[in-house]
Amino acid sequence: MPACVPTRHDHSSRSSRSPRSSGIKRPHSPPPPHRGGRFRIAGTDVSASITVFLLAIPMSLGLAVAMDAPLEAGLISAAVGGIVAGLLGGTPLQVSGPSAGLTLVTAELIQVYGWRTTCAITIGAGLLQILLGSLRAARSALAVSPAIVHGTLAGIGVAIALAQLHIVLGGSPESSAVSNALTLPARLEQVVPAAPLIGGLTVVILVLWPRIPGRPGRIMRRVPAALVSVAVATAVAAFAAPSIARVDLPSWRSHALPEMPQGPVLGLATAVFTMMLVASLESLLAAIAVDKLAADRNSERSADLPGPGSGPPASPPVKRSDFDRELRAQGIANAVSGLLGGLAVSGGAVRSSANVRAGATSRASTVLHGVWVLLATGLLVTALEWIPLAALGALVMVVGIQMVNFAHIRNVHRHREFLVYGATISGVLLFGVLKGVAIGIAAAVAVALHRLARTRITVTEQGGQHLVVVRGQLTFLAVPRLNRTLGQLPQDADVLVELDGFFIDHAAYEMIQDWSNAHAAHGGRVVFAGRSGGRIAEPPSAAHSCCRPWTPWRNHHCHDRSDPAGFSASAGPTEPAGTITDPALTPAPGATDSPAPLHSGPIPTPPTSDGTDSTDSTGGTGGTDRTDATDSTDGTAITGAAPSGQPHTGTEHTGTQHTATQPPALSTGGSTGGSTDYTPDHDAAPARRTGGQRLVSGLSAFQRDTAPLVREELARLAREGQRPSQLFITCADSRLVTSMITASGPGDLFTVRNIGNLVPPPHSERGDDSVGAAIEYAVDVLGVDSITVCGHSGCGAMNALLGAGPDTPNTPLWRWLRHGVPSLKRMASKRHAWARISGRLPADEVEQLCLTNVVQQLDHLRAHGSVARRLAEGTLQLHGMYFHVAEAQSYLLTEGIGAGHGIDEVFDRVGPSAPYDPYEPAELARTGA
């Protein structure tokens, strides 16, 4: 049984604990206590609970002041939120209590209905939360646009800041945000210096405390900035402003409890729904933030561990949030808080983030924080009454300002939803929370409809070809304009239709299909392209979907059916050229499992190299999804797959598949052209799966995604045997993916890989028969037309040769590397020109030796009898190649050197579009080869 599956123990035995050697534990929660009990209270939980308690006391009092509620109600809600929601919640590290997001709603309800009815509304909101949590509707609440959610919270934050600014100035807030803004000039005229100075001192400490630098700062920041600011402001006010307004905690005997709600039923129902909505959204958003913080903390701790068994065990990972359970717990906490005469409760991001950063590992810290608050309400009343109201007002004002998150504004602007964000903020400030949310939803719907209905159609003519660009979604609303535009095109014209959108409805699809069929029937030619210019996939009958993964490869039969000009056949035997697929079947941008669409025509490129079987992110289902059969002898691998000279184009492929021999977790630089040379930091790297798991994962991915698409083609190759066009000798470096950088596939290359891409001379004392056998088999049996020796930058074998001394050990590795000594001698010789890259000198001696080694191994290759015979007959060509890993750039040795009679050993850069390819059929026919 896997270790991550908990087992059921027999509780009738002498001990209910599982044996220590069993290794069985619950996968996502702390281990069970050693001596019974429900929670394991760790030392970090105790210290974290004290930190959150010191933050919660001033926050609870400040929010009660901001809501114009009884001050003890804030302490009650903090204690209930910590104990009740902490015990029952689905987010163990989330700390609940009075929330800034509910300030505006609660303050308005108290002004309209009074405190006791507001408590009853809080109970109703809690019961509604329990119902929604039981119906598993928590995740549905998160379906609201983030622009609306963050706009609502930002609007509430602005309203809080405006209201608390009046308290900081020594006055009292008005009933609405608009009134607070309008009466602010009059308040400034009546300001008394004591309150603003105390408030300003509080703000300064809140801002500067987290920014204290160095080691003292790290130690001091363990104390919450809110506690420090309020404590310092209280101490200063005690001496400098003894008459300033302070906290007044009434006797518990006069504490008001809820009453039966009085007022219009519709108004009360709206109030219950509004409080439930804001409290639920804020709690669920805080739960998501806590999950992310906890995951980041666990990742940092895992990266910092030096290794297994070298230190104390890491704390177990915290269970991810159960949103429905969290919503039910918030509802129970609100119902209890309302019954006890407390404020509404919700999860708070400020307190929760402080709890995570303080090192909490379980819900025990949340519950203990509630216990400390409960004790403080009875033991610290005298001390709490020394706190100035201006300090609490400044604290809540800063919290309100922080609710306007500039990171959220940037994200909203980047996703072009700032109009929705701004409309929601304006609605909350002008009309209240519920109406503001409704305005935001209406704005979001209007923006979505505008984007759906907005379609721009442009027509341009270039070289006799008409380009029709359709930007936006194609719905029935755009059909008349599109039909009119397409109808004005000449009937026999070549037309390229670029569909730059993500949706085509049925009416638009049928209109385009009918027009393309009619246009093809009149002798015209139509090609449909996506946003990046790549052609949209055609139906299986027209595009030979079973062959689609292999179309970039020269050795594939279906390759001959492609049109070099980039157009589909105008009147094919099965479908007209203008045929497009049903939108539901057309691969969407970024799809990973769909077959690769047809490419827009080959661009001849000389073969390049990219080593081991890794991940091909530029090629789709065909580039690397196969297993290269490998026989290994003395460090030499012979594989049966190779390049074709037919490159992948950037818009051809829609997926990333992984080879069976090396899953994507092992690839280090072979996915794209942007890989760089670097030394991996294995201590900081995240934990990876074992080799067996990666192998099984890669094999499974191949069988699932690629095997169904390529089975028929591989069966053909199995029947007919391999007929590769060239032998490719390269290094075994894992960063070289030969199939990727040469755009090759099964049957294209006969590959020999070894350490240092070495070719031992024949009949040498330390000859290697495995390489010689591969050369003889490729040249005499398979009849390859060319042989390529490919080196690469940063070669470890060349590095080792440069650092080798006379006392190198007599191991298989060093015995093999002695075949590279002639390259060292060639580099030091004055009889040979230095090998170099065209346009620049080698970067260092390692690159110099890598280049020289390619030239030297070509000389060794010519010494083999079968190679010399074919060269004399003129039926074999030799090529030298160098691949710069960091630049993802290939270089080819000039033709003179490859033939053995060149003077200057220069490697020329291969561009994206080679002007000349001697292996193209047309060129072969022209030269008579």
JSON list of N, CA and C in Angstrom, two decimals, residues 259-281:
[
{"chain": "A", "resi": 259, "resn": "GLU", "atom": "N", "xyz": [-31.48, 41.46, 19.14]},
{"chain": "A", "resi": 259, "resn": "GLU", "atom": "CA", "xyz": [-32.93, 41.43, 19.29]},
{"chain": "A", "resi": 259, "resn": "GLU", "atom": "C", "xyz": [-33.55, 41.00, 17.99]},
{"chain": "A", "resi": 260, "resn": "MET", "atom": "N", "xyz": [-34.82, 40.74, 18.03]},
{"chain": "A", "resi": 260, "resn": "MET", "atom": "CA", "xyz": [-35.52, 40.39, 16.79]},
{"chain": "A", "resi": 260, "resn": "MET", "atom": "C", "xyz": [-35.44, 41.56, 15.82]},
{"chain": "A", "resi": 261, "resn": "PRO", "atom": "N", "xyz": [-35.05, 41.30, 14.59]},
{"chain": "A", "resi": 261, "resn": "PRO", "atom": "CA", "xyz": [-34.87, 42.40, 13.64]},
{"chain": "A", "resi": 261, "resn": "PRO", "atom": "C", "xyz": [-36.16, 43.16, 13.39]},
{"chain": "A", "resi": 262, "resn": "GLN", "atom": "N", "xyz": [-36.02, 44.45, 13.30]},
{"chain": "A", "resi": 262, "resn": "GLN", "atom": "CA", "xyz": [-37.16, 45.33, 13.06]},
{"chain": "A", "resi": 262, "resn": "GLN", "atom": "C", "xyz": [-36.87, 46.16, 11.83]},
{"chain": "A", "resi": 263, "resn": "GLY", "atom": "N", "xyz": [-37.82, 46.19, 10.90]},
{"chain": "A", "resi": 263, "resn": "GLY", "atom": "CA", "xyz": [-37.64, 46.94, 9.67]},
{"chain": "A", "resi": 263, "resn": "GLY", "atom": "C", "xyz": [-38.29, 46.23, 8.52]},
{"chain": "A", "resi": 264, "resn": "PRO", "atom": "N", "xyz": [-38.24, 46.82, 7.33]},
{"chain": "A", "resi": 264, "resn": "PRO", "atom": "CA", "xyz": [-38.83, 46.18, 6.14]},
{"chain": "A", "resi": 264, "resn": "PRO", "atom": "C", "xyz": [-38.12, 44.87, 5.80]},
{"chain": "A", "resi": 265, "resn": "VAL", "atom": "N", "xyz": [-38.90, 43.87, 5.42]},
{"chain": "A", "resi": 265, "resn": "VAL", "atom": "CA", "xyz": [-38.35, 42.55, 5.16]},
{"chain": "A", "resi": 265, "resn": "VAL", "atom": "C", "xyz": [-37.34, 42.59, 4.00]},
{"chain": "A", "resi": 266, "resn": "LEU", "atom": "N", "xyz": [-37.68, 43.31, 2.93]},
{"chain": "A", "resi": 266, "resn": "LEU", "atom": "CA", "xyz": [-36.78, 43.38, 1.78]},
{"chain": "A", "resi": 266, "resn": "LEU", "atom": "C", "xyz": [-35.45, 44.03, 2.16]},
{"chain": "A", "resi": 267, "resn": "GLY", "atom": "N", "xyz": [-35.52, 45.08, 2.95]},
{"chain": "A", "resi": 267, "resn": "GLY", "atom": "CA", "xyz": [-34.28, 45.74, 3.38]},
{"chain": "A", "resi": 267, "resn": "GLY", "atom": "C", "xyz": [-33.43, 44.85, 4.25]},
{"chain": "A", "resi": 268, "resn": "LEU", "atom": "N", "xyz": [-34.08, 44.11, 5.17]},
{"chain": "A", "resi": 268, "resn": "LEU", "atom": "CA", "xyz": [-33.33, 43.21, 6.04]},
{"chain": "A", "resi": 268, "resn": "LEU", "atom": "C", "xyz": [-32.71, 42.07, 5.22]},
{"chain": "A", "resi": 269, "resn": "ALA", "atom": "N", "xyz": [-33.48, 41.52, 4.27]},
{"chain": "A", "resi": 269, "resn": "ALA", "atom": "CA", "xyz": [-32.93, 40.45, 3.43]},
{"chain": "A", "resi": 269, "resn": "ALA", "atom": "C", "xyz": [-31.75, 40.94, 2.60]},
{"chain": "A", "resi": 270, "resn": "THR", "atom": "N", "xyz": [-31.86, 42.15, 2.09]},
{"chain": "A", "resi": 270, "resn": "THR", "atom": "CA", "xyz": [-30.73, 42.71, 1.33]},
{"chain": "A", "resi": 270, "resn": "THR", "atom": "C", "xyz": [-29.51, 42.88, 2.22]},
{"chain": "A", "resi": 271, "resn": "ALA", "atom": "N", "xyz": [-29.75, 43.33, 3.47]},
{"chain": "A", "resi": 271, "resn": "ALA", "atom": "CA", "xyz": [-28.63, 43.50, 4.39]},
{"chain": "A", "resi": 271, "resn": "ALA", "atom": "C", "xyz": [-27.95, 42.17, 4.71]},
{"chain": "A", "resi": 272, "resn": "VAL", "atom": "N", "xyz": [-28.77, 41.12, 4.93]},
{"chain": "A", "resi": 272, "resn": "VAL", "atom": "CA", "xyz": [-28.20, 39.80, 5.21]},
{"chain": "A", "resi": 272, "resn": "VAL", "atom": "C", "xyz": [-27.38, 39.30, 4.02]},
{"chain": "A", "resi": 273, "resn": "PHE", "atom": "N", "xyz": [-27.92, 39.46, 2.83]},
{"chain": "A", "resi": 273, "resn": "PHE", "atom": "CA", "xyz": [-27.22, 39.00, 1.64]},
{"chain": "A", "resi": 273, "resn": "PHE", "atom": "C", "xyz": [-25.93, 39.77, 1.41]},
{"chain": "A", "resi": 274, "resn": "THR", "atom": "N", "xyz": [-25.97, 41.09, 1.61]},
{"chain": "A", "resi": 274, "resn": "THR", "atom": "CA", "xyz": [-24.77, 41.91, 1.42]},
{"chain": "A", "resi": 274, "resn": "THR", "atom": "C", "xyz": [-23.67, 41.51, 2.39]},
{"chain": "A", "resi": 275, "resn": "MET", "atom": "N", "xyz": [-24.03, 41.35, 3.66]},
{"chain": "A", "resi": 275, "resn": "MET", "atom": "CA", "xyz": [-23.01, 40.96, 4.65]},
{"chain": "A", "resi": 275, "resn": "MET", "atom": "C", "xyz": [-22.47, 39.57, 4.33]},
{"chain": "A", "resi": 276, "resn": "MET", "atom": "N", "xyz": [-23.33, 38.65, 3.94]},
{"chain": "A", "resi": 276, "resn": "MET", "atom": "CA", "xyz": [-22.86, 37.30, 3.59]},
{"chain": "A", "resi": 276, "resn": "MET", "atom": "C", "xyz": [-21.91, 37.34, 2.39]},
{"chain": "A", "resi": 277, "resn": "LEU", "atom": "N", "xyz": [-22.26, 38.14, 1.38]},
{"chain": "A", "resi": 277, "resn": "LEU", "atom": "CA", "xyz": [-21.47, 38.19, 0.16]},
{"chain": "A", "resi": 277, "resn": "LEU", "atom": "C", "xyz": [-20.07, 38.73, 0.43]},
{"chain": "A", "resi": 278, "resn": "VAL", "atom": "N", "xyz": [-19.99, 39.86, 1.14]},
{"chain": "A", "resi": 278, "resn": "VAL", "atom": "CA", "xyz": [-18.68, 40.47, 1.39]},
{"chain": "A", "resi": 278, "resn": "VAL", "atom": "C", "xyz": [-17.84, 39.58, 2.30]},
{"chain": "A", "resi": 279, "resn": "ALA", "atom": "N", "xyz": [-18.47, 39.06, 3.37]},
{"chain": "A", "resi": 279, "resn": "ALA", "atom": "CA", "xyz": [-17.72, 38.21, 4.31]},
{"chain": "A", "resi": 279, "resn": "ALA", "atom": "C", "xyz": [-17.22, 36.94, 3.61]},
{"chain": "A", "resi": 280, "resn": "SER", "atom": "N", "xyz": [-18.04, 36.34, 2.75]},
{"chain": "A", "resi": 280, "resn": "SER", "atom": "CA", "xyz": [-17.64, 35.10, 2.08]},
{"chain": "A", "resi": 280, "resn": "SER", "atom": "C", "xyz": [-16.52, 35.34, 1.08]},
{"chain": "A", "resi": 281, "resn": "LEU", "atom": "N", "xyz": [-16.66, 36.39, 0.26]},
{"chain": "A", "resi": 281, "resn": "LEU", "atom": "CA", "xyz": [-15.64, 36.67, -0.73]},
{"chain": "A", "resi": 281, "resn": "LEU", "atom": "C", "xyz": [-14.30, 36.98, -0.06]}
]
